[in-house]
Amino acid sequence: SFANAPVDLVDATANGVRVSKAVPGITSNQDSASSALEHTHVVQVYDAIAQHFSATRFAVWPKVRSFMQALPPGAIVADVGCGNGKYFGGRPDV
């Protein structure tokens, strides 16, 4: 049945390319339950705290500033869990 069909997981990359891969053992029912849990415990929480978080995270940390200044032009950096993106404008050449 459809409820037990394998689910295609989709990963989006920064350049917009999408890669799909069927994952054995994950069914559409499990995927729906996971999506609902993620929405309730991640998306809704982040939405609830976003304005306060951003308003209180505006100062650039000195060690991060030093790290960014030491990068060569054109360096590639992945700011995983980047919060409100306060460092994105620090080095437009990186």
Short mmCIF file of C-alpha atoms in Angstrom, two decimals:
data_model
loop_
_atom_site.label_atom_id
_atom_site.label_comp_id
_atom_site.label_asym_id
_atom_site.label_seq_id
_atom_site.Cartn_x
_atom_site.Cartn_y
_atom_site.Cartn_z
CA SER A 1 0.00 0.00 0.00
CA PHE A 2 1.01 3.65 -0.34
CA ALA A 3 1.39 4.00 3.45
CA ASN A 4 4.23 1.50 3.42
CA ALA A 5 5.93 2.71 0.25
CA PRO A 6 9.56 3.85 0.54
CA VAL A 7 9.92 7.60 0.88
CA ASP A 8 12.20 9.69 -1.31
CA LEU A 9 14.21 12.05 0.86
CA VAL A 10 15.25 15.28 -0.83
CA ASP A 11 18.34 17.27 0.12
CA ALA A 12 18.63 20.82 -1.19
CA THR A 13 22.09 22.25 -1.73
CA ALA A 14 23.11 25.92 -1.65
CA ASN A 15 23.19 26.14 -5.44
CA GLY A 16 19.62 24.89 -5.78
CA VAL A 17 20.45 21.41 -7.07
CA ARG A 18 18.21 18.76 -5.57
CA VAL A 19 19.22 15.15 -5.05
CA SER A 20 16.58 12.51 -4.31
CA LYS A 21 17.33 9.14 -2.79
CA ALA A 22 14.95 6.39 -1.68
CA VAL A 23 15.77 5.24 1.84
CA PRO A 24 14.93 1.60 2.62
CA GLY A 25 12.91 1.10 5.79
CA ILE A 26 11.38 4.60 5.90
CA THR A 27 7.69 4.60 5.00
CA SER A 28 5.38 7.48 4.16
CA ASN A 29 3.60 7.06 7.54
CA GLN A 30 6.92 7.38 9.38
CA ASP A 31 7.88 10.36 7.24
CA SER A 32 4.58 12.11 8.02
CA ALA A 33 4.99 11.49 11.75
CA SER A 34 8.58 12.78 11.62
CA SER A 35 7.49 15.88 9.73
CA ALA A 36 4.76 16.59 12.28
CA LEU A 37 7.21 16.19 15.18
CA GLU A 38 9.75 18.44 13.47
CA HIS A 39 7.12 21.09 12.82
CA THR A 40 5.93 21.05 16.44
CA HIS A 41 9.28 20.80 18.21
CA VAL A 42 11.61 22.65 15.84
CA VAL A 43 9.80 24.97 13.42
CA GLN A 44 7.27 26.31 15.93
CA VAL A 45 9.94 26.80 18.61
CA TYR A 46 12.28 28.65 16.24
CA ASP A 47 9.40 30.80 15.00
CA ALA A 48 8.45 31.64 18.59
CA ILE A 49 11.96 32.72 19.64
CA ALA A 50 13.27 34.20 16.35
CA GLN A 51 12.65 37.90 17.02
CA HIS A 52 14.11 37.84 20.54
CA PHE A 53 17.05 35.70 19.44
CA SER A 54 17.92 38.04 16.58
CA ALA A 55 17.52 41.18 18.71
CA THR A 56 19.94 39.83 21.32
CA ARG A 57 22.53 38.40 18.88
CA PHE A 58 23.84 41.46 17.06
CA ALA A 59 27.40 41.92 18.37
CA VAL A 60 30.18 40.17 16.46
CA TRP A 61 32.20 37.88 18.72
CA PRO A 62 35.90 38.90 18.82
CA LYS A 63 37.25 35.39 18.12
CA VAL A 64 34.91 34.95 15.17
CA ARG A 65 35.98 38.36 13.83
CA SER A 66 39.65 37.33 14.11
CA PHE A 67 38.94 34.02 12.39
CA MET A 68 37.10 35.73 9.54
CA GLN A 69 39.82 38.35 9.10
CA ALA A 70 42.44 35.60 8.84
CA LEU A 71 40.65 33.86 5.95
CA PRO A 72 42.16 34.30 2.49
CA PRO A 73 40.00 36.02 -0.16
CA GLY A 74 37.66 33.53 -1.82
CA ALA A 75 37.72 31.11 1.13
CA ILE A 76 34.68 28.86 1.47
CA VAL A 77 33.04 28.78 4.89
CA ALA A 78 30.01 26.81 6.08
CA ASP A 79 28.37 28.57 9.02
CA VAL A 80 26.24 25.63 10.13
CA GLY A 81 23.62 26.73 12.59
CA CYS A 82 24.26 30.33 11.60
CA GLY A 83 21.44 31.83 13.68
CA ASN A 84 20.44 35.21 12.33
CA GLY A 85 23.29 35.49 9.83
CA LYS A 86 25.05 38.37 11.60
CA TYR A 87 28.41 37.33 10.11
CA PHE A 88 27.31 37.16 6.48
CA GLY A 89 28.29 40.76 5.74
CA GLY A 90 31.61 40.62 7.57
CA ARG A 91 33.65 39.44 4.60
CA PRO A 92 31.83 39.82 1.27
CA ASP A 93 34.89 38.37 -0.51
CA VAL A 94 34.55 35.05 1.35
#
